DNA sequence: TGCCGCACTAAGCGCCCGCTCACCTTCGGC
DNA sequence: GCCGAAGGTGAGCGGGCGCTTAGTGCGGCA
């Protein structure tokens, strides 16, 4: 499970489930454009151009530009939730599960930074209904992490003052990786994942070892 | 110095240095609009309207819409740097200075969330020259925090694996407060500041009390 | 009092946006 | 061999954008 996740290679393989080939190319083009310039600064002409198509082709597969963002956000959040769920349901102590969850979650945000940036930072550009749907997924992510921390506290492994606040801080720390991580920077996604797992364990009161 | 910072009251008093009254009103209107909708989704008509003026009035005081964002970013980053510098130059142990820096930095991001959000998240909307200028200020913020952590390590107070990475994580954690903090949420800026100071001390290997 | 300068407005220019529509090509089924 | 559906294109629409310009009301000073 934890071996050949989505750590390796380009970020494109995650979109395999998007079925007509042209629709997938448009979606990937939109992810790149949104990540580079932001949703509002991206034009439909730019998206279609990156996908090698005319501007009108976009509207055969998607009703509006917002539908593209919605689809990207939902698929991305489902992937993030799956990563956290997989880690949370692993065998082992709360400490091992928390370290695993943080390192794989961070690896995803660093390695798939293009996608993660859109998913995590362009949420406000969605309409109210779509945003509510995504926020529900986000609450499930929060619940997974909180459950691990609560387990650790109940088992006497962790020493935490404020479970809710610490959960929020842990997620916030991981998510913000998408903002600052640079592929040409000094760290690999794996290194940041390991560093952050260590830092988070310290936050819940467990020494580095 | 550390008493009546900018903790109290509305976020407007920080802009006292912006001199013609109309220019200040436009700037505050721009901060609100950028924070709500983002830079690209905000129109100059909206900014002028919030300031109670006609669209054309904006161009008497600012050359372009981007100049507004530039001014906001520079003033905001100077304020952030001042907060960190003040905390770093306080008397006391590295532990006390780090806790003070984190709690006041977080208080600023939470209390002045509208401003902080624009300052921290709309950077990419600036042109290359303006962005470079702001990034220089940001590097100075990084240097202040890193200096405290290095002091703590040198004095044997802190136990840190990777000073550079930990510095980045600490700043990232604080900055991301501007993204999620909600004035109607369960915490006050002071509470988040205290919680985060505790979490950061744990990250550098110092127990809670 | 007369006039200048300046902050501000009403109107609008030129552009590019999201999106549409009439038409074209390809291709499997009978 | 013809036909309709699916997927694509070129041209262009209505509109709102950032920004400009000609003109207006008004306070200060000789």
Short mmCIF file of C-alpha atoms (C1' of nucleotides) in Angstrom, two decimals:
data_model
loop_
_atom_site.label_atom_id
_atom_site.label_comp_id
_atom_site.label_asym_id
_atom_site.label_seq_id
_atom_site.Cartn_x
_atom_site.Cartn_y
_atom_site.Cartn_z
CA UNK A 1 0.00 0.00 0.00
CA UNK A 2 2.50 2.53 1.13
CA UNK A 3 4.98 1.58 -1.58
CA UNK A 4 4.13 2.78 -5.08
CA UNK A 5 1.57 5.38 -4.15
CA UNK A 6 1.59 8.50 -6.22
CA UNK A 7 5.05 9.46 -5.06
CA UNK A 8 6.80 8.73 -8.31
CA UNK A 9 6.65 10.46 -11.64
CA UNK A 10 4.56 13.26 -13.10
CA UNK A 11 1.30 14.29 -11.59
CA UNK A 12 -0.82 13.28 -14.53
CA UNK A 13 -1.51 9.66 -13.71
CA UNK A 14 -3.97 10.56 -10.96
CA UNK A 15 -6.51 11.69 -13.54
CA UNK A 16 -6.87 8.27 -15.15
CA UNK A 17 -10.47 8.06 -14.05
CA UNK A 18 -11.50 11.00 -16.23
CA UNK A 19 -12.87 9.12 -19.17
CA UNK A 20 -12.99 10.80 -22.59
CA UNK A 21 -9.39 11.40 -23.52
CA UNK A 22 -10.03 14.98 -24.63
CA UNK A 23 -11.80 15.75 -21.36
CA UNK A 24 -8.80 14.49 -19.42
CA UNK A 25 -6.36 16.57 -21.45
CA UNK A 26 -8.48 19.65 -20.83
CA UNK A 27 -8.60 18.90 -17.11
CA UNK A 28 -4.85 18.50 -16.84
CA UNK A 29 -4.34 21.70 -18.82
CA UNK A 30 -6.71 23.48 -16.44
CA UNK A 31 -4.84 22.21 -13.38
CA UNK A 32 -1.56 23.54 -14.75
CA UNK A 33 -3.03 26.89 -15.70
CA UNK A 34 -4.91 27.38 -12.43
CA UNK A 35 -1.79 26.47 -10.43
CA UNK A 36 0.37 28.91 -12.37
CA UNK A 37 -1.89 31.92 -12.61
CA UNK A 38 -4.88 31.26 -10.33
CA UNK A 39 -8.44 30.53 -11.36
CA UNK A 40 -9.60 34.05 -12.13
CA UNK A 41 -6.49 34.98 -14.06
CA UNK A 42 -6.78 31.90 -16.28
CA UNK A 43 -8.73 32.21 -19.53
CA UNK A 44 -10.65 29.43 -21.22
CA UNK A 45 -8.60 30.16 -24.32
CA UNK A 46 -5.44 29.41 -22.37
CA UNK A 47 -6.80 26.10 -21.09
CA UNK A 48 -7.95 24.99 -24.53
CA UNK A 49 -4.66 26.08 -26.06
CA UNK A 50 -2.60 24.04 -23.59
CA UNK A 51 -4.74 21.03 -24.47
CA UNK A 52 -4.12 21.65 -28.17
CA UNK A 53 -7.72 22.48 -28.95
CA UNK A 54 -9.85 25.42 -29.99
CA UNK A 55 -11.58 27.51 -27.31
CA UNK A 56 -14.99 26.10 -28.23
CA UNK A 57 -13.92 22.48 -27.63
CA UNK A 58 -13.87 23.09 -23.90
CA UNK A 59 -17.63 23.51 -23.85
CA UNK A 60 -18.28 20.12 -25.42
CA UNK A 61 -16.93 18.44 -22.28
CA UNK A 62 -17.62 21.00 -19.55
CA UNK A 63 -20.55 23.33 -19.11
CA UNK A 64 -18.53 26.19 -17.63
CA UNK A 65 -15.03 27.08 -16.53
CA UNK A 66 -16.19 26.66 -12.94
CA UNK A 67 -17.19 23.05 -13.60
CA UNK A 68 -13.55 22.34 -14.39
CA UNK A 69 -12.45 23.73 -11.03
CA UNK A 70 -15.20 21.81 -9.29
CA UNK A 71 -14.16 18.50 -10.86
CA UNK A 72 -10.49 19.13 -10.04
CA UNK A 73 -11.32 20.02 -6.46
CA UNK A 74 -13.50 16.97 -5.89
CA UNK A 75 -11.07 14.48 -7.36
CA UNK A 76 -8.18 16.09 -5.49
CA UNK A 77 -9.93 16.11 -2.15
CA UNK A 78 -11.05 12.51 -2.61
CA UNK A 79 -7.43 11.57 -3.23
CA UNK A 80 -6.28 13.47 -0.14
CA UNK A 81 -8.96 11.82 1.98
CA UNK A 82 -7.99 8.40 0.65
CA UNK A 83 -4.37 8.99 1.62
CA UNK A 84 -5.32 9.96 5.16
CA UNK A 85 -7.82 7.10 5.50
CA UNK A 86 -5.31 4.52 4.32
CA UNK A 87 -2.77 5.77 6.84
CA UNK A 88 -5.32 5.96 9.66
CA UNK A 89 -6.45 2.37 9.18
CA UNK A 90 -2.98 0.91 9.17
CA UNK A 91 -1.97 -1.48 11.93
CA UNK A 92 0.27 -0.03 14.62
CA UNK A 93 0.47 2.49 17.41
CA UNK A 94 -1.09 5.93 17.13
CA UNK A 95 2.41 7.29 16.84
CA UNK A 96 3.19 5.12 13.82
CA UNK A 97 -0.12 5.91 12.17
CA UNK A 98 0.26 9.66 12.72
CA UNK A 99 3.79 9.64 11.32
CA UNK A 100 2.59 7.64 8.31
CA UNK A 101 -0.37 9.91 7.70
CA UNK A 102 1.69 13.10 7.89
CA UNK A 103 4.54 11.85 5.73
CA UNK A 104 2.30 10.54 2.94
CA UNK A 105 0.00 13.58 3.09
CA UNK A 106 2.99 15.89 2.87
CA UNK A 107 4.54 13.84 0.06
CA UNK A 108 1.33 14.29 -1.90
CA UNK A 109 1.30 18.07 -1.35
CA UNK A 110 4.96 18.42 -2.27
CA UNK A 111 5.14 15.95 -5.18
CA UNK A 112 1.79 16.89 -6.66
CA UNK A 113 2.22 20.52 -5.79
CA UNK A 114 0.52 21.72 -8.97
CA UNK A 115 -2.64 19.81 -8.20
CA UNK A 116 -2.51 20.40 -4.45
CA UNK A 117 -2.16 24.12 -4.90
CA UNK A 118 -5.34 24.32 -6.95
CA UNK A 119 -7.19 21.97 -4.62
CA UNK A 120 -6.23 23.75 -1.44
CA UNK A 121 -6.11 27.40 -2.47
CA UNK A 122 -8.71 27.99 -5.17
CA UNK A 123 -11.66 26.82 -3.10
CA UNK A 124 -13.11 30.30 -2.69
CA UNK A 125 -13.57 30.61 -6.43
CA UNK A 126 -16.28 27.93 -6.39
CA UNK A 127 -19.95 28.78 -6.06
CA UNK A 128 -21.68 28.13 -2.72
CA UNK A 129 -23.07 24.67 -3.55
CA UNK A 130 -19.84 23.30 -4.93
CA UNK A 131 -17.87 24.81 -2.08
CA UNK A 132 -20.15 23.18 0.50
CA UNK A 133 -19.61 19.81 -1.13
CA UNK A 134 -15.83 20.22 -0.97
CA UNK A 135 -15.92 21.51 2.59
CA UNK A 136 -17.69 18.29 3.62
CA UNK A 137 -14.75 16.29 2.24
CA UNK A 138 -12.39 18.58 4.09
CA UNK A 139 -14.19 17.95 7.36
CA UNK A 140 -13.72 14.21 6.80
CA UNK A 141 -9.97 14.79 6.40
CA UNK A 142 -9.98 16.66 9.68
CA UNK A 143 -11.87 13.82 11.36
CA UNK A 144 -9.33 11.22 10.23
CA UNK A 145 -6.40 13.12 11.70
CA UNK A 146 -8.27 13.97 14.85
CA UNK A 147 -9.18 10.31 15.38
CA UNK A 148 -5.53 9.30 15.33
CA UNK A 149 -4.61 12.01 17.81
CA UNK A 150 -7.53 11.09 20.08
CA UNK A 151 -6.42 7.45 19.96
CA UNK A 152 -2.93 8.45 20.97
CA UNK A 153 -4.19 10.56 23.85
CA UNK A 154 -6.53 7.82 25.05
CA UNK A 155 -3.72 5.27 24.90
CA UNK A 156 -1.47 7.56 26.92
CA UNK A 157 0.99 7.82 24.04
CA UNK A 158 0.45 11.51 23.30
CA UNK A 159 0.50 14.58 25.50
CA UNK A 160 -1.76 17.21 23.93
CA UNK A 161 -3.30 20.32 25.46
CA UNK A 162 -5.96 21.04 22.83
CA UNK A 163 -6.88 18.15 20.50
CA UNK A 164 -9.00 20.25 18.16
CA UNK A 165 -6.45 23.02 17.88
CA UNK A 166 -3.55 20.63 17.42
CA UNK A 167 -5.43 18.75 14.69
CA UNK A 168 -6.03 22.00 12.89
CA UNK A 169 -2.40 23.03 13.22
CA UNK A 170 -1.16 19.68 11.91
CA UNK A 171 -3.39 19.86 8.85
CA UNK A 172 -2.54 23.51 8.31
CA UNK A 173 1.17 22.72 8.42
CA UNK A 174 0.81 19.93 5.85
CA UNK A 175 -1.47 21.86 3.50
CA UNK A 176 0.75 24.93 3.43
CA UNK A 177 3.49 22.78 1.92
CA UNK A 178 1.66 23.22 -1.38
CA UNK A 179 2.22 26.97 -1.15
CA UNK A 180 5.96 27.07 -0.56
CA UNK A 181 7.33 23.80 -1.91
CA UNK A 182 9.55 24.25 -4.93
CA UNK A 183 10.59 21.37 -7.14
CA UNK A 184 13.98 23.02 -7.71
CA UNK A 185 14.45 23.67 -4.00
CA UNK A 186 16.80 21.90 -1.61
CA UNK A 187 14.39 19.16 -0.51
CA UNK A 188 12.71 16.16 -2.10
CA UNK A 189 9.08 15.38 -1.20
CA UNK A 190 10.31 12.40 0.79
CA UNK A 191 12.65 14.55 2.86
CA UNK A 192 9.95 17.08 3.67
CA UNK A 193 7.60 14.21 4.56
CA UNK A 194 10.14 12.77 6.99
CA UNK A 195 10.97 16.15 8.52
CA UNK A 196 7.31 17.00 8.99
CA UNK A 197 6.48 13.61 10.51
CA UNK A 198 9.17 14.28 13.10
CA UNK A 199 7.90 17.80 13.79
CA UNK A 200 4.31 16.64 14.17
CA UNK A 201 5.28 13.87 16.59
CA UNK A 202 7.00 16.52 18.69
CA UNK A 203 3.81 18.62 18.55
CA UNK A 204 1.84 15.79 20.13
CA UNK A 205 4.40 15.33 22.83
CA UNK A 206 6.35 12.33 21.55
CA UNK A 207 10.13 12.63 21.42
CA UNK A 208 11.94 12.20 18.14
CA UNK A 209 13.65 8.88 18.82
CA UNK B 1 6.80 48.53 22.73
CA UNK B 2 5.21 45.20 23.25
CA UNK B 3 2.11 46.56 24.95
CA UNK B 4 -0.31 48.36 22.66
CA UNK B 5 0.78 46.72 19.46
CA UNK B 6 -1.86 46.22 16.83
CA UNK B 7 -3.66 43.57 18.81
CA UNK B 8 -6.67 45.66 19.68
CA UNK B 9 -9.46 46.97 17.52
CA UNK B 10 -10.21 47.10 13.82
CA UNK B 11 -7.52 46.59 11.27
CA UNK B 12 -7.68 50.07 9.88
CA UNK B 13 -5.33 51.91 12.20
CA UNK B 14 -2.27 50.31 10.67
CA UNK B 15 -2.73 52.41 7.54
CA UNK B 16 -2.29 55.72 9.34
CA UNK B 17 0.90 56.40 7.42
CA UNK B 18 -0.92 56.58 4.08
CA UNK B 19 -1.25 60.28 3.76
CA UNK B 20 -4.00 61.78 1.60
CA UNK B 21 -7.23 60.72 3.24
CA UNK B 22 -8.81 59.61 -0.03
CA UNK B 23 -5.81 57.49 -0.86
CA UNK B 24 -6.07 55.75 2.52
CA UNK B 25 -9.77 55.07 2.07
CA UNK B 26 -9.10 53.54 -1.33
CA UNK B 27 -6.31 51.41 0.10
CA UNK B 28 -8.49 50.06 2.91
CA UNK B 29 -11.29 49.38 0.43
CA UNK B 30 -8.82 47.48 -1.75
CA UNK B 31 -7.61 45.38 1.19
CA UNK B 32 -11.17 44.35 2.00
CA UNK B 33 -12.05 43.57 -1.59
CA UNK B 34 -8.84 41.64 -2.30
CA UNK B 35 -9.28 39.61 0.90
CA UNK B 36 -12.89 38.73 0.05
CA UNK B 37 -12.62 37.94 -3.64
CA UNK B 38 -8.94 37.79 -4.49
CA UNK B 39 -6.97 40.30 -6.56
CA UNK B 40 -7.99 39.16 -10.03
CA UNK B 41 -11.67 38.85 -9.17
CA UNK B 42 -11.77 42.36 -7.74
CA UNK B 43 -12.68 45.23 -10.09
CA UNK B 44 -11.47 48.78 -9.81
CA UNK B 45 -15.13 49.81 -9.82
CA UNK B 46 -15.69 47.71 -6.71
CA UNK B 47 -12.74 49.27 -4.87
CA UNK B 48 -13.82 52.80 -5.75
CA UNK B 49 -17.41 52.00 -4.79
CA UNK B 50 -16.40 50.75 -1.35
CA UNK B 51 -14.45 53.95 -0.82
CA UNK B 52 -17.50 55.97 -1.85
CA UNK B 53 -15.91 57.34 -4.98
CA UNK B 54 -16.24 57.10 -8.74
CA UNK B 55 -14.09 54.58 -10.66
CA UNK B 56 -11.91 57.31 -12.10
CA UNK B 57 -10.93 58.67 -8.67
CA UNK B 58 -8.74 55.66 -8.09
CA UNK B 59 -6.36 56.74 -10.84
CA UNK B 60 -5.71 60.11 -9.28
CA UNK B 61 -3.98 58.41 -6.33
CA UNK B 62 -2.66 55.21 -7.89
CA UNK B 63 -1.27 54.58 -11.33
CA UNK B 64 -2.72 51.07 -11.67
CA UNK B 65 -4.66 48.47 -9.75
CA UNK B 66 -1.41 46.58 -9.27
CA UNK B 67 0.14 49.56 -7.51
CA UNK B 68 -2.53 49.22 -4.84
CA UNK B 69 -1.59 45.59 -4.24
CA UNK B 70 2.08 46.50 -4.20
CA UNK B 71 1.58 49.22 -1.58
CA UNK B 72 -0.54 46.92 0.56
CA UNK B 73 2.00 44.13 0.33
CA UNK B 74 4.93 46.32 1.22
CA UNK B 75 3.29 47.99 4.20
CA UNK B 76 2.01 44.63 5.44
CA UNK B 77 5.33 42.89 5.14
CA UNK B 78 7.11 45.78 6.85
CA UNK B 79 4.66 45.45 9.72
CA UNK B 80 5.20 41.68 9.92
CA UNK B 81 8.96 42.13 9.88
CA UNK B 82 8.72 44.78 12.60
CA UNK B 83 6.75 42.40 14.80
CA UNK B 84 9.33 39.64 14.41
CA UNK B 85 12.26 42.01 14.90
CA UNK B 86 10.78 43.47 18.07
CA UNK B 87 10.28 39.99 19.48
CA UNK B 88 13.71 38.78 18.42
CA UNK B 89 15.50 41.69 20.11
CA UNK B 90 13.72 41.29 23.41
CA UNK B 91 15.73 40.35 26.49
CA UNK B 92 15.49 36.74 27.61
CA UNK B 93 16.25 33.18 26.66
CA UNK B 94 15.82 31.89 23.12
CA UNK B 95 12.81 30.01 24.34
CA UNK B 96 11.14 33.17 25.62
CA UNK B 97 11.96 35.10 22.49
CA UNK B 98 10.68 32.33 20.19
CA UNK B 99 7.44 32.04 22.13
CA UNK B 100 7.01 35.81 22.04
CA UNK B 101 7.73 36.00 18.32
CA UNK B 102 5.30 33.22 17.45
CA UNK B 103 2.47 34.44 19.63
CA UNK B 104 2.64 38.04 18.40
CA UNK B 105 3.13 36.99 14.77
CA UNK B 106 0.13 34.66 15.01
CA UNK B 107 -1.95 37.32 16.76
CA UNK B 108 -1.30 39.63 13.85
CA UNK B 109 -2.28 37.01 11.28
CA UNK B 110 -5.45 36.11 13.18
CA UNK B 111 -6.56 39.56 14.29
CA UNK B 112 -5.67 41.30 11.06
CA UNK B 113 -6.73 38.36 8.97
CA UNK B 114 -8.12 40.55 6.19
CA UNK B 115 -4.81 42.30 5.70
CA UNK B 116 -2.67 39.24 6.32
CA UNK B 117 -4.57 37.21 3.76
CA UNK B 118 -3.86 39.73 1.03
CA UNK B 119 -0.27 40.17 2.11
CA UNK B 120 0.52 36.46 2.28
CA UNK B 121 -1.56 34.97 -0.50
CA UNK B 122 -1.83 37.51 -3.33
CA UNK B 123 1.92 37.80 -3.88
CA UNK B 124 1.85 35.97 -7.20
CA UNK B 125 -0.40 38.62 -8.69
CA UNK B 126 2.40 41.16 -8.53
CA UNK B 127 4.74 41.78 -11.44
CA UNK B 128 8.31 40.42 -11.25
CA UNK B 129 9.96 43.58 -9.91
CA UNK B 130 7.42 44.21 -7.19
CA UNK B 131 7.43 40.55 -6.23
CA UNK B 132 11.20 40.52 -5.90
CA UNK B 133 11.05 43.50 -3.57
CA UNK B 134 8.49 41.77 -1.34
CA UNK B 135 10.39 38.48 -1.39
CA UNK B 136 13.42 40.33 -0.01
CA UNK B 137 11.32 41.43 2.99
CA UNK B 138 10.11 37.88 3.37
CA UNK B 139 13.67 36.58 3.50
CA UNK B 140 14.37 39.02 6.30
CA UNK B 141 11.41 37.58 8.25
CA UNK B 142 12.87 34.13 7.75
CA UNK B 143 16.27 35.33 8.96
CA UNK B 144 14.81 36.74 12.18
CA UNK B 145 13.13 33.47 13.12
CA UNK B 146 16.11 31.41 12.09
CA UNK B 147 18.40 33.55 14.25
CA UNK B 148 16.33 32.83 17.34
CA UNK B 149 16.34 29.10 16.63
CA UNK B 150 20.09 29.11 15.98
CA UNK B 151 20.62 30.95 19.25
CA UNK B 152 18.60 28.32 21.06
CA UNK B 153 20.53 25.49 19.49
CA UNK B 154 23.88 27.15 20.23
CA UNK B 155 22.86 27.72 23.85
CA UNK B 156 21.84 24.08 24.17
CA UNK B 157 18.23 25.08 24.86
CA UNK B 158 16.75 23.61 21.70
CA UNK B 159 17.00 20.19 20.09
CA UNK B 160 16.50 20.59 16.34
CA UNK B 161 17.38 18.21 13.51
CA UNK B 162 17.16 20.67 10.61
CA UNK B 163 17.31 24.37 11.47
CA UNK B 164 16.44 25.58 7.99
CA UNK B 165 13.51 23.20 7.61
CA UNK B 166 12.20 23.86 11.09
CA UNK B 167 12.36 27.62 10.52
CA UNK B 168 10.37 27.21 7.33
CA UNK B 169 7.80 25.01 9.05
CA UNK B 170 7.36 27.48 11.92
CA UNK B 171 6.79 30.38 9.55
CA UNK B 172 4.51 28.29 7.37
CA UNK B 173 2.41 27.31 10.36
CA UNK B 174 2.03 30.93 11.47
CA UNK B 175 1.29 32.31 8.02
CA UNK B 176 -1.36 29.71 7.26
CA UNK B 177 -3.38 31.05 10.18
CA UNK B 178 -4.47 33.83 7.83
CA UNK B 179 -6.09 31.22 5.57
CA UNK B 180 -8.22 29.36 8.10
CA UNK B 181 -8.77 31.76 10.98
CA UNK B 182 -12.38 32.82 11.34
CA UNK B 183 -13.43 35.72 13.51
CA UNK B 184 -16.66 33.88 14.39
CA UNK B 185 -14.79 30.67 15.17
CA UNK B 186 -14.12 29.16 18.59
CA UNK B 187 -10.80 30.92 19.24
CA UNK B 188 -9.61 34.44 19.86
CA UNK B 189 -6.36 35.61 18.30
CA UNK B 190 -4.75 35.51 21.75
CA UNK B 191 -5.76 31.88 22.25
CA UNK B 192 -4.38 30.80 18.90
CA UNK B 193 -1.19 32.74 19.63
CA UNK B 194 -0.74 30.92 22.95
CA UNK B 195 -1.55 27.51 21.46
CA UNK B 196 0.85 28.02 18.59
CA UNK B 197 3.65 29.26 20.85
CA UNK B 198 3.31 26.02 22.79
CA UNK B 199 3.30 23.90 19.63
CA UNK B 200 6.35 25.67 18.23
CA UNK B 201 8.31 25.21 21.45
CA UNK B 202 7.56 21.52 21.21
CA UNK B 203 8.80 21.53 17.61
CA UNK B 204 12.19 22.81 18.75
CA UNK B 205 12.42 20.19 21.45
CA UNK B 206 11.40 22.17 24.50
CA UNK B 207 8.69 20.71 26.77
CA UNK B 208 5.49 22.64 27.33
CA UNK B 209 6.03 24.31 30.69
"C1'" DT C 1 -14.22 89.51 -6.49
"C1'" DG C 2 -11.98 86.95 -9.94
"C1'" DC C 3 -9.27 83.35 -11.07
"C1'" DC C 4 -6.26 79.34 -10.63
"C1'" DG C 5 -5.43 74.67 -9.33
"C1'" DC C 6 -6.91 70.44 -7.94
"C1'" DA C 7 -9.79 66.64 -6.40
"C1'" DC C 8 -13.30 64.45 -8.45
"C1'" DT C 9 -17.03 62.87 -11.91
"C1'" DA C 10 -19.65 61.25 -16.29
"C1'" DA C 11 -18.96 59.17 -20.18
"C1'" DG C 12 -16.80 56.17 -22.82
"C1'" DC C 13 -12.67 53.74 -25.49
"C1'" DG C 14 -10.58 49.59 -26.81
"C1'" DC C 15 -9.89 45.14 -25.45
"C1'" DC C 16 -10.53 40.55 -24.14
"C1'" DC C 17 -13.44 37.74 -21.44
"C1'" DG C 18 -16.82 33.47 -21.03
"C1'" DC C 19 -19.54 31.41 -23.95
"C1'" DT C 20 -22.48 30.23 -28.42
"C1'" DC C 21 -23.65 28.84 -32.99
"C1'" DA C 22 -23.48 27.33 -37.68
"C1'" DC C 23 -20.92 24.32 -39.96
"C1'" DC C 24 -17.44 20.51 -40.92
"C1'" DT C 25 -15.16 15.93 -40.50
"C1'" DT C 26 -14.89 11.16 -39.12
"C1'" DC C 27 -16.76 6.76 -38.49
"C1'" DG C 28 -19.66 2.57 -37.21
"C1'" DG C 29 -24.10 0.30 -38.63
"C1'" DC C 30 -27.18 -1.38 -42.13
"C1'" DG D 1 -23.05 3.94 -50.13
"C1'" DC D 2 -25.67 6.64 -47.33
"C1'" DC D 3 -26.91 8.48 -42.59
"C1'" DG D 4 -26.83 10.16 -38.06
"C1'" DA D 5 -24.28 10.88 -33.96
"C1'" DA D 6 -20.09 12.49 -31.71
"C1'" DG D 7 -16.51 15.55 -31.45
"C1'" DG D 8 -14.32 19.28 -33.35
"C1'" DT D 9 -13.58 24.27 -35.60
"C1'" DG D 10 -13.90 29.53 -36.95
"C1'" DA D 11 -16.11 33.41 -36.25
"C1'" DG D 12 -18.26 36.25 -33.33
"C1'" DC D 13 -21.87 37.85 -29.57
"C1'" DG D 14 -22.78 40.68 -25.47
"C1'" DG D 15 -20.69 42.41 -21.73
"C1'" DG D 16 -17.56 43.94 -18.24
"C1'" DC D 17 -12.84 44.94 -17.67
"C1'" DG D 18 -8.73 48.48 -16.72
"C1'" DC D 19 -7.98 52.80 -17.72
"C1'" DT D 20 -8.54 57.75 -20.05
"C1'" DT D 21 -10.29 62.22 -21.02
"C1'" DA D 22 -13.08 66.39 -21.05
"C1'" DG D 23 -15.36 68.90 -18.02
"C1'" DT D 24 -17.18 70.48 -13.16
"C1'" DG D 25 -17.46 72.26 -8.37
"C1'" DC D 26 -14.90 74.44 -4.97
"C1'" DG D 27 -11.44 76.27 -1.56
"C1'" DG D 28 -7.60 79.62 -1.18
"C1'" DC D 29 -5.29 83.68 -2.26
"C1'" DA D 30 -4.20 88.37 -4.53
#
